């Protein structure tokens, strides 16, 4: 099983002492989220950095309708939060969320919630800034994380905005792999800017092609 921890996520870096990487890793503490629990909400984005080690996170923007239903959502744990929301990203284990550079852009309507029980490693901006002053290599580590996050965002833009619907669905299936079946259909449809009916037809066609 692939490991998802701080040292493993930085294993590709060269020229940085292992002591610096281990010191960076010690800044992070594990946190657990239950299904539908909010990690980031309005006014909170960009204050911390997280590494998802287990589970799936849903980054979305609330629609006017779902914003109005917010009280009911928190009172009813079976409420379908995804309905009417615009999916901006789906985070899998190994993903970094947020950074001092605010790569998760702050918005009054953006949320990141857990699609199921999830575990993350978390630290604060203040701890990161203090460590960067203590160890110059830490700035290179943060820069590498920011670059990797930016590259992922660019790939996401290409997949969601520069490809026809069939290719978007195929790329999503390849990207999510075994996690595909754990994500609600309405979240996937919003992710691809498709109707649920259209997405269902594309997935049926893909399955039929594979079975031939």
PDB file of N, CA, C and O in Angstrom, residues 104-164:
ATOM      1  N   UNK A 104      -5.201  27.425  -2.051  1.00  0.00           N
ATOM      2  CA  UNK A 104      -6.633  27.189  -1.984  1.00  0.00           C
ATOM      3  C   UNK A 104      -7.249  28.565  -1.778  1.00  0.00           C
ATOM      4  O   UNK A 104      -7.311  29.080  -0.682  1.00  0.00           O
ATOM      5  N   UNK A 105      -7.664  29.181  -2.872  1.00  0.00           N
ATOM      6  CA  UNK A 105      -8.053  30.591  -2.837  1.00  0.00           C
ATOM      7  C   UNK A 105      -9.186  30.838  -1.854  1.00  0.00           C
ATOM      8  O   UNK A 105     -10.181  30.128  -1.855  1.00  0.00           O
ATOM      9  N   UNK A 106      -9.031  31.826  -0.974  1.00  0.00           N
ATOM     10  CA  UNK A 106     -10.088  32.117  -0.014  1.00  0.00           C
ATOM     11  C   UNK A 106     -11.338  32.650  -0.705  1.00  0.00           C
ATOM     12  O   UNK A 106     -11.266  33.397  -1.667  1.00  0.00           O
ATOM     13  N   UNK A 107     -12.482  32.215  -0.241  1.00  0.00           N
ATOM     14  CA  UNK A 107     -13.751  32.667  -0.794  1.00  0.00           C
ATOM     15  C   UNK A 107     -14.802  32.566   0.299  1.00  0.00           C
ATOM     16  O   UNK A 107     -14.741  31.679   1.153  1.00  0.00           O
ATOM     17  N   UNK A 108     -15.768  33.450   0.276  1.00  0.00           N
ATOM     18  CA  UNK A 108     -16.830  33.421   1.272  1.00  0.00           C
ATOM     19  C   UNK A 108     -17.792  32.263   1.040  1.00  0.00           C
ATOM     20  O   UNK A 108     -18.652  31.999   1.878  1.00  0.00           O
ATOM     21  N   UNK A 109     -17.685  31.589  -0.099  1.00  0.00           N
ATOM     22  CA  UNK A 109     -18.625  30.519  -0.408  1.00  0.00           C
ATOM     23  C   UNK A 109     -17.954  29.164  -0.597  1.00  0.00           C
ATOM     24  O   UNK A 109     -18.630  28.194  -0.915  1.00  0.00           O
ATOM     25  N   UNK A 110     -16.635  29.084  -0.430  1.00  0.00           N
ATOM     26  CA  UNK A 110     -15.924  27.832  -0.649  1.00  0.00           C
ATOM     27  C   UNK A 110     -15.856  26.991   0.624  1.00  0.00           C
ATOM     28  O   UNK A 110     -15.602  27.512   1.713  1.00  0.00           O
ATOM     29  N   UNK A 111     -16.063  25.689   0.440  1.00  0.00           N
ATOM     30  CA  UNK A 111     -15.976  24.738   1.550  1.00  0.00           C
ATOM     31  C   UNK A 111     -15.135  23.543   1.108  1.00  0.00           C
ATOM     32  O   UNK A 111     -15.089  23.188  -0.073  1.00  0.00           O
ATOM     33  N   UNK A 112     -14.483  22.905   2.074  1.00  0.00           N
ATOM     34  CA  UNK A 112     -13.851  21.609   1.866  1.00  0.00           C
ATOM     35  C   UNK A 112     -14.381  20.693   2.951  1.00  0.00           C
ATOM     36  O   UNK A 112     -14.226  20.974   4.147  1.00  0.00           O
ATOM     37  N   UNK A 113     -15.045  19.608   2.543  1.00  0.00           N
ATOM     38  CA  UNK A 113     -15.633  18.681   3.502  1.00  0.00           C
ATOM     39  C   UNK A 113     -15.191  17.257   3.173  1.00  0.00           C
ATOM     40  O   UNK A 113     -14.749  16.958   2.059  1.00  0.00           O
ATOM     41  N   UNK A 114     -15.338  16.374   4.146  1.00  0.00           N
ATOM     42  CA  UNK A 114     -14.964  14.974   3.971  1.00  0.00           C
ATOM     43  C   UNK A 114     -16.129  14.195   3.377  1.00  0.00           C
ATOM     44  O   UNK A 114     -17.266  14.292   3.857  1.00  0.00           O
ATOM     45  N   UNK A 115     -15.864  13.423   2.336  1.00  0.00           N
ATOM     46  CA  UNK A 115     -16.892  12.565   1.744  1.00  0.00           C
ATOM     47  C   UNK A 115     -17.065  11.275   2.540  1.00  0.00           C
ATOM     48  O   UNK A 115     -18.020  10.534   2.331  1.00  0.00           O
ATOM     49  N   UNK A 116     -16.140  11.003   3.427  1.00  0.00           N
ATOM     50  CA  UNK A 116     -16.184   9.835   4.296  1.00  0.00           C
ATOM     51  C   UNK A 116     -15.164  10.050   5.400  1.00  0.00           C
ATOM     52  O   UNK A 116     -14.472  11.063   5.423  1.00  0.00           O
ATOM     53  N   UNK A 117     -15.057   9.124   6.346  1.00  0.00           N
ATOM     54  CA  UNK A 117     -14.045   9.264   7.402  1.00  0.00           C
ATOM     55  C   UNK A 117     -12.663   9.495   6.794  1.00  0.00           C
ATOM     56  O   UNK A 117     -12.230   8.757   5.915  1.00  0.00           O
ATOM     57  N   UNK A 118     -11.985  10.536   7.262  1.00  0.00           N
ATOM     58  CA  UNK A 118     -10.708  10.935   6.659  1.00  0.00           C
ATOM     59  C   UNK A 118      -9.693  11.297   7.743  1.00  0.00           C
ATOM     60  O   UNK A 118     -10.065  11.700   8.849  1.00  0.00           O
ATOM     61  N   UNK A 119      -8.422  11.151   7.398  1.00  0.00           N
ATOM     62  CA  UNK A 119      -7.327  11.521   8.294  1.00  0.00           C
ATOM     63  C   UNK A 119      -6.386  12.451   7.540  1.00  0.00           C
ATOM     64  O   UNK A 119      -6.033  12.195   6.381  1.00  0.00           O
ATOM     65  N   UNK A 120      -5.992  13.538   8.186  1.00  0.00           N
ATOM     66  CA  UNK A 120      -5.067  14.496   7.599  1.00  0.00           C
ATOM     67  C   UNK A 120      -3.956  14.808   8.587  1.00  0.00           C
ATOM     68  O   UNK A 120      -4.096  14.609   9.798  1.00  0.00           O
ATOM     69  N   UNK A 121      -2.860  15.332   8.052  1.00  0.00           N
ATOM     70  CA  UNK A 121      -1.807  15.931   8.859  1.00  0.00           C
ATOM     71  C   UNK A 121      -1.918  17.428   8.676  1.00  0.00           C
ATOM     72  O   UNK A 121      -2.027  17.911   7.548  1.00  0.00           O
ATOM     73  N   UNK A 122      -1.894  18.189   9.764  1.00  0.00           N
ATOM     74  CA  UNK A 122      -2.166  19.620   9.697  1.00  0.00           C
ATOM     75  C   UNK A 122      -1.147  20.431  10.483  1.00  0.00           C
ATOM     76  O   UNK A 122      -0.621  19.978  11.502  1.00  0.00           O
ATOM     77  N   UNK A 123      -0.878  21.637   9.978  1.00  0.00           N
ATOM     78  CA  UNK A 123      -0.068  22.597  10.713  1.00  0.00           C
ATOM     79  C   UNK A 123      -0.555  23.997  10.364  1.00  0.00           C
ATOM     80  O   UNK A 123      -1.348  24.172   9.429  1.00  0.00           O
ATOM     81  N   UNK A 124      -0.062  24.977  11.096  1.00  0.00           N
ATOM     82  CA  UNK A 124      -0.538  26.348  10.912  1.00  0.00           C
ATOM     83  C   UNK A 124       0.491  27.193  10.165  1.00  0.00           C
ATOM     84  O   UNK A 124       1.675  26.848  10.097  1.00  0.00           O
ATOM     85  N   UNK A 125       0.023  28.302   9.636  1.00  0.00           N
ATOM     86  CA  UNK A 125       0.924  29.251   8.983  1.00  0.00           C
ATOM     87  C   UNK A 125       1.997  29.740   9.931  1.00  0.00           C
ATOM     88  O   UNK A 125       3.160  29.864   9.551  1.00  0.00           O
ATOM     89  N   UNK A 126       1.626  30.032  11.170  1.00  0.00           N
ATOM     90  CA  UNK A 126       2.580  30.578  12.135  1.00  0.00           C
ATOM     91  C   UNK A 126       3.728  29.603  12.386  1.00  0.00           C
ATOM     92  O   UNK A 126       4.902  30.008  12.445  1.00  0.00           O
ATOM     93  N   UNK A 127       3.408  28.320  12.519  1.00  0.00           N
ATOM     94  CA  UNK A 127       4.456  27.315  12.725  1.00  0.00           C
ATOM     95  C   UNK A 127       5.373  27.224  11.511  1.00  0.00           C
ATOM     96  O   UNK A 127       6.597  27.109  11.638  1.00  0.00           O
ATOM     97  N   UNK A 128       4.774  27.273  10.311  1.00  0.00           N
ATOM     98  CA  UNK A 128       5.569  27.201   9.091  1.00  0.00           C
ATOM     99  C   UNK A 128       6.495  28.408   8.960  1.00  0.00           C
ATOM    100  O   UNK A 128       7.667  28.270   8.610  1.00  0.00           O
ATOM    101  N   UNK A 129       5.975  29.591   9.245  1.00  0.00           N
ATOM    102  CA  UNK A 129       6.790  30.797   9.143  1.00  0.00           C
ATOM    103  C   UNK A 129       7.945  30.773  10.136  1.00  0.00           C
ATOM    104  O   UNK A 129       9.075  31.147   9.806  1.00  0.00           O
ATOM    105  N   UNK A 130       7.673  30.311  11.360  1.00  0.00           N
ATOM    106  CA  UNK A 130       8.722  30.232  12.374  1.00  0.00           C
ATOM    107  C   UNK A 130       9.798  29.231  11.970  1.00  0.00           C
ATOM    108  O   UNK A 130      11.000  29.478  12.154  1.00  0.00           O
ATOM    109  N   UNK A 131       9.374  28.106  11.386  1.00  0.00           N
ATOM    110  CA  UNK A 131      10.352  27.092  10.986  1.00  0.00           C
ATOM    111  C   UNK A 131      11.186  27.568   9.800  1.00  0.00           C
ATOM    112  O   UNK A 131      12.385  27.258   9.722  1.00  0.00           O
ATOM    113  N   UNK A 132      10.578  28.312   8.889  1.00  0.00           N
ATOM    114  CA  UNK A 132      11.328  28.843   7.743  1.00  0.00           C
ATOM    115  C   UNK A 132      12.422  29.812   8.203  1.00  0.00           C
ATOM    116  O   UNK A 132      13.494  29.877   7.599  1.00  0.00           O
ATOM    117  N   UNK A 133      12.162  30.554   9.249  1.00  0.00           N
ATOM    118  CA  UNK A 133      13.171  31.458   9.786  1.00  0.00           C
ATOM    119  C   UNK A 133      14.310  30.695  10.450  1.00  0.00           C
ATOM    120  O   UNK A 133      15.458  31.119  10.428  1.00  0.00           O
ATOM    121  N   UNK A 134      13.967  29.533  10.983  1.00  0.00           N
ATOM    122  CA  UNK A 134      14.959  28.705  11.676  1.00  0.00           C
ATOM    123  C   UNK A 134      15.786  27.875  10.707  1.00  0.00           C
ATOM    124  O   UNK A 134      16.993  27.692  10.891  1.00  0.00           O
ATOM    125  N   UNK A 135      15.140  27.359   9.647  1.00  0.00           N
ATOM    126  CA  UNK A 135      15.801  26.457   8.695  1.00  0.00           C
ATOM    127  C   UNK A 135      15.533  26.949   7.276  1.00  0.00           C
ATOM    128  O   UNK A 135      14.409  26.826   6.780  1.00  0.00           O
ATOM    129  N   UNK A 136      16.529  27.502   6.580  1.00  0.00           N
ATOM    130  CA  UNK A 136      16.338  28.013   5.215  1.00  0.00           C
ATOM    131  C   UNK A 136      15.822  26.959   4.231  1.00  0.00           C
ATOM    132  O   UNK A 136      15.130  27.300   3.275  1.00  0.00           O
ATOM    133  N   UNK A 137      16.144  25.681   4.455  1.00  0.00           N
ATOM    134  CA  UNK A 137      15.669  24.630   3.551  1.00  0.00           C
ATOM    135  C   UNK A 137      14.152  24.501   3.565  1.00  0.00           C
ATOM    136  O   UNK A 137      13.546  24.009   2.605  1.00  0.00           O
ATOM    137  N   UNK A 138      13.521  24.933   4.647  1.00  0.00           N
ATOM    138  CA  UNK A 138      12.069  24.804   4.749  1.00  0.00           C
ATOM    139  C   UNK A 138      11.374  25.628   3.672  1.00  0.00           C
ATOM    140  O   UNK A 138      10.310  25.235   3.171  1.00  0.00           O
ATOM    141  N   UNK A 139      11.961  26.749   3.287  1.00  0.00           N
ATOM    142  CA  UNK A 139      11.367  27.567   2.227  1.00  0.00           C
ATOM    143  C   UNK A 139      11.365  26.813   0.907  1.00  0.00           C
ATOM    144  O   UNK A 139      10.418  26.927   0.115  1.00  0.00           O
ATOM    145  N   UNK A 140      12.422  26.024   0.651  1.00  0.00           N
ATOM    146  CA  UNK A 140      12.466  25.226  -0.568  1.00  0.00           C
ATOM    147  C   UNK A 140      11.396  24.133  -0.541  1.00  0.00           C
ATOM    148  O   UNK A 140      10.800  23.807  -1.571  1.00  0.00           O
ATOM    149  N   UNK A 141      11.158  23.575   0.637  1.00  0.00           N
ATOM    150  CA  UNK A 141      10.122  22.552   0.771  1.00  0.00           C
ATOM    151  C   UNK A 141       8.755  23.147   0.448  1.00  0.00           C
ATOM    152  O   UNK A 141       7.965  22.573  -0.320  1.00  0.00           O
ATOM    153  N   UNK A 142       8.474  24.318   1.013  1.00  0.00           N
ATOM    154  CA  UNK A 142       7.191  24.968   0.752  1.00  0.00           C
ATOM    155  C   UNK A 142       7.040  25.323  -0.721  1.00  0.00           C
ATOM    156  O   UNK A 142       5.961  25.173  -1.302  1.00  0.00           O
ATOM    157  N   UNK A 143       8.127  25.781  -1.325  1.00  0.00           N
ATOM    158  CA  UNK A 143       8.076  26.127  -2.748  1.00  0.00           C
ATOM    159  C   UNK A 143       7.762  24.886  -3.582  1.00  0.00           C
ATOM    160  O   UNK A 143       6.972  24.954  -4.539  1.00  0.00           O
ATOM    161  N   UNK A 144       8.368  23.753  -3.236  1.00  0.00           N
ATOM    162  CA  UNK A 144       8.116  22.513  -3.974  1.00  0.00           C
ATOM    163  C   UNK A 144       6.650  22.091  -3.844  1.00  0.00           C
ATOM    164  O   UNK A 144       6.037  21.632  -4.818  1.00  0.00           O
ATOM    165  N   UNK A 145       6.076  22.235  -2.644  1.00  0.00           N
ATOM    166  CA  UNK A 145       4.669  21.898  -2.439  1.00  0.00           C
ATOM    167  C   UNK A 145       3.783  22.814  -3.272  1.00  0.00           C
ATOM    168  O   UNK A 145       2.818  22.379  -3.910  1.00  0.00           O
ATOM    169  N   UNK A 146       4.107  24.109  -3.279  1.00  0.00           N
ATOM    170  CA  UNK A 146       3.331  25.073  -4.050  1.00  0.00           C
ATOM    171  C   UNK A 146       3.395  24.779  -5.542  1.00  0.00           C
ATOM    172  O   UNK A 146       2.387  24.857  -6.247  1.00  0.00           O
ATOM    173  N   UNK A 147       4.581  24.408  -6.037  1.00  0.00           N
ATOM    174  CA  UNK A 147       4.734  24.086  -7.453  1.00  0.00           C
ATOM    175  C   UNK A 147       3.927  22.849  -7.827  1.00  0.00           C
ATOM    176  O   UNK A 147       3.264  22.814  -8.871  1.00  0.00           O
ATOM    177  N   UNK A 148       3.976  21.831  -6.961  1.00  0.00           N
ATOM    178  CA  UNK A 148       3.223  20.605  -7.238  1.00  0.00           C
ATOM    179  C   UNK A 148       1.723  20.884  -7.237  1.00  0.00           C
ATOM    180  O   UNK A 148       0.971  20.375  -8.085  1.00  0.00           O
ATOM    181  N   UNK A 149       1.277  21.722  -6.299  1.00  0.00           N
ATOM    182  CA  UNK A 149      -0.141  22.070  -6.229  1.00  0.00           C
ATOM    183  C   UNK A 149      -0.564  22.845  -7.467  1.00  0.00           C
ATOM    184  O   UNK A 149      -1.639  22.610  -8.033  1.00  0.00           O
ATOM    185  N   UNK A 150       0.279  23.766  -7.911  1.00  0.00           N
ATOM    186  CA  UNK A 150      -0.027  24.553  -9.100  1.00  0.00           C
ATOM    187  C   UNK A 150      -0.109  23.670 -10.338  1.00  0.00           C
ATOM    188  O   UNK A 150      -1.009  23.826 -11.170  1.00  0.00           O
ATOM    189  N   UNK A 151       0.806  22.717 -10.465  1.00  0.00           N
ATOM    190  CA  UNK A 151       0.777  21.805 -11.605  1.00  0.00           C
ATOM    191  C   UNK A 151      -0.496  20.977 -11.607  1.00  0.00           C
ATOM    192  O   UNK A 151      -1.099  20.742 -12.662  1.00  0.00           O
ATOM    193  N   UNK A 152      -0.918  20.540 -10.417  1.00  0.00           N
ATOM    194  CA  UNK A 152      -2.171  19.779 -10.328  1.00  0.00           C
ATOM    195  C   UNK A 152      -3.355  20.637 -10.738  1.00  0.00           C
ATOM    196  O   UNK A 152      -4.284  20.150 -11.402  1.00  0.00           O
ATOM    197  N   UNK A 153      -3.346  21.901 -10.348  1.00  0.00           N
ATOM    198  CA  UNK A 153      -4.427  22.801 -10.725  1.00  0.00           C
ATOM    199  C   UNK A 153      -4.468  23.016 -12.231  1.00  0.00           C
ATOM    200  O   UNK A 153      -5.542  23.061 -12.832  1.00  0.00           O
ATOM    201  N   UNK A 154      -3.299  23.139 -12.848  1.00  0.00           N
ATOM    202  CA  UNK A 154      -3.251  23.330 -14.299  1.00  0.00           C
ATOM    203  C   UNK A 154      -3.766  22.091 -15.030  1.00  0.00           C
ATOM    204  O   UNK A 154      -4.481  22.200 -16.030  1.00  0.00           O
ATOM    205  N   UNK A 155      -3.417  20.897 -14.526  1.00  0.00           N
ATOM    206  CA  UNK A 155      -3.930  19.665 -15.126  1.00  0.00           C
ATOM    207  C   UNK A 155      -5.453  19.590 -14.971  1.00  0.00           C
ATOM    208  O   UNK A 155      -6.158  19.135 -15.869  1.00  0.00           O
ATOM    209  N   UNK A 156      -5.931  20.049 -13.811  1.00  0.00           N
ATOM    210  CA  UNK A 156      -7.367  20.045 -13.577  1.00  0.00           C
ATOM    211  C   UNK A 156      -8.079  20.977 -14.547  1.00  0.00           C
ATOM    212  O   UNK A 156      -9.115  20.634 -15.111  1.00  0.00           O
ATOM    213  N   UNK A 157      -7.523  22.169 -14.764  1.00  0.00           N
ATOM    214  CA  UNK A 157      -8.110  23.124 -15.703  1.00  0.00           C
ATOM    215  C   UNK A 157      -8.150  22.535 -17.104  1.00  0.00           C
ATOM    216  O   UNK A 157      -9.152  22.654 -17.816  1.00  0.00           O
ATOM    217  N   UNK A 158      -7.061  21.888 -17.507  1.00  0.00           N
ATOM    218  CA  UNK A 158      -7.015  21.287 -18.846  1.00  0.00           C
ATOM    219  C   UNK A 158      -8.082  20.205 -18.983  1.00  0.00           C
ATOM    220  O   UNK A 158      -8.773  20.122 -20.000  1.00  0.00           O
ATOM    221  N   UNK A 159      -8.233  19.386 -17.937  1.00  0.00           N
ATOM    222  CA  UNK A 159      -9.193  18.293 -17.996  1.00  0.00           C
ATOM    223  C   UNK A 159     -10.634  18.804 -18.038  1.00  0.00           C
ATOM    224  O   UNK A 159     -11.470  18.314 -18.806  1.00  0.00           O
ATOM    225  N   UNK A 160     -10.933  19.819 -17.233  1.00  0.00           N
ATOM    226  CA  UNK A 160     -12.310  20.245 -17.071  1.00  0.00           C
ATOM    227  C   UNK A 160     -12.769  21.277 -18.084  1.00  0.00           C
ATOM    228  O   UNK A 160     -13.968  21.440 -18.300  1.00  0.00           O
ATOM    229  N   UNK A 161     -11.841  21.983 -18.703  1.00  0.00           N
ATOM    230  CA  UNK A 161     -12.248  23.098 -19.552  1.00  0.00           C
ATOM    231  C   UNK A 161     -11.759  23.012 -21.001  1.00  0.00           C
ATOM    232  O   UNK A 161     -12.255  23.744 -21.840  1.00  0.00           O
ATOM    233  N   UNK A 162     -10.783  22.160 -21.269  1.00  0.00           N
ATOM    234  CA  UNK A 162     -10.201  22.124 -22.607  1.00  0.00           C
ATOM    235  C   UNK A 162     -10.448  20.807 -23.328  1.00  0.00           C
ATOM    236  O   UNK A 162      -9.908  20.589 -24.406  1.00  0.00           O
ATOM    237  N   UNK A 163     -11.279  19.941 -22.746  1.00  0.00           N
ATOM    238  CA  UNK A 163     -11.528  18.639 -23.342  1.00  0.00           C
ATOM    239  C   UNK A 163     -13.033  18.445 -23.567  1.00  0.00           C
ATOM    240  O   UNK A 163     -13.855  18.986 -22.822  1.00  0.00           O
ATOM    241  N   UNK A 164     -13.420  17.661 -24.592  1.00  0.00           N
ATOM    242  CA  UNK A 164     -14.839  17.341 -24.770  1.00  0.00           C
ATOM    243  C   UNK A 164     -15.330  16.451 -23.634  1.00  0.00           C
ATOM    244  O   UNK A 164     -14.533  15.888 -22.874  1.00  0.00           O
TER     245      UNK A 164
END
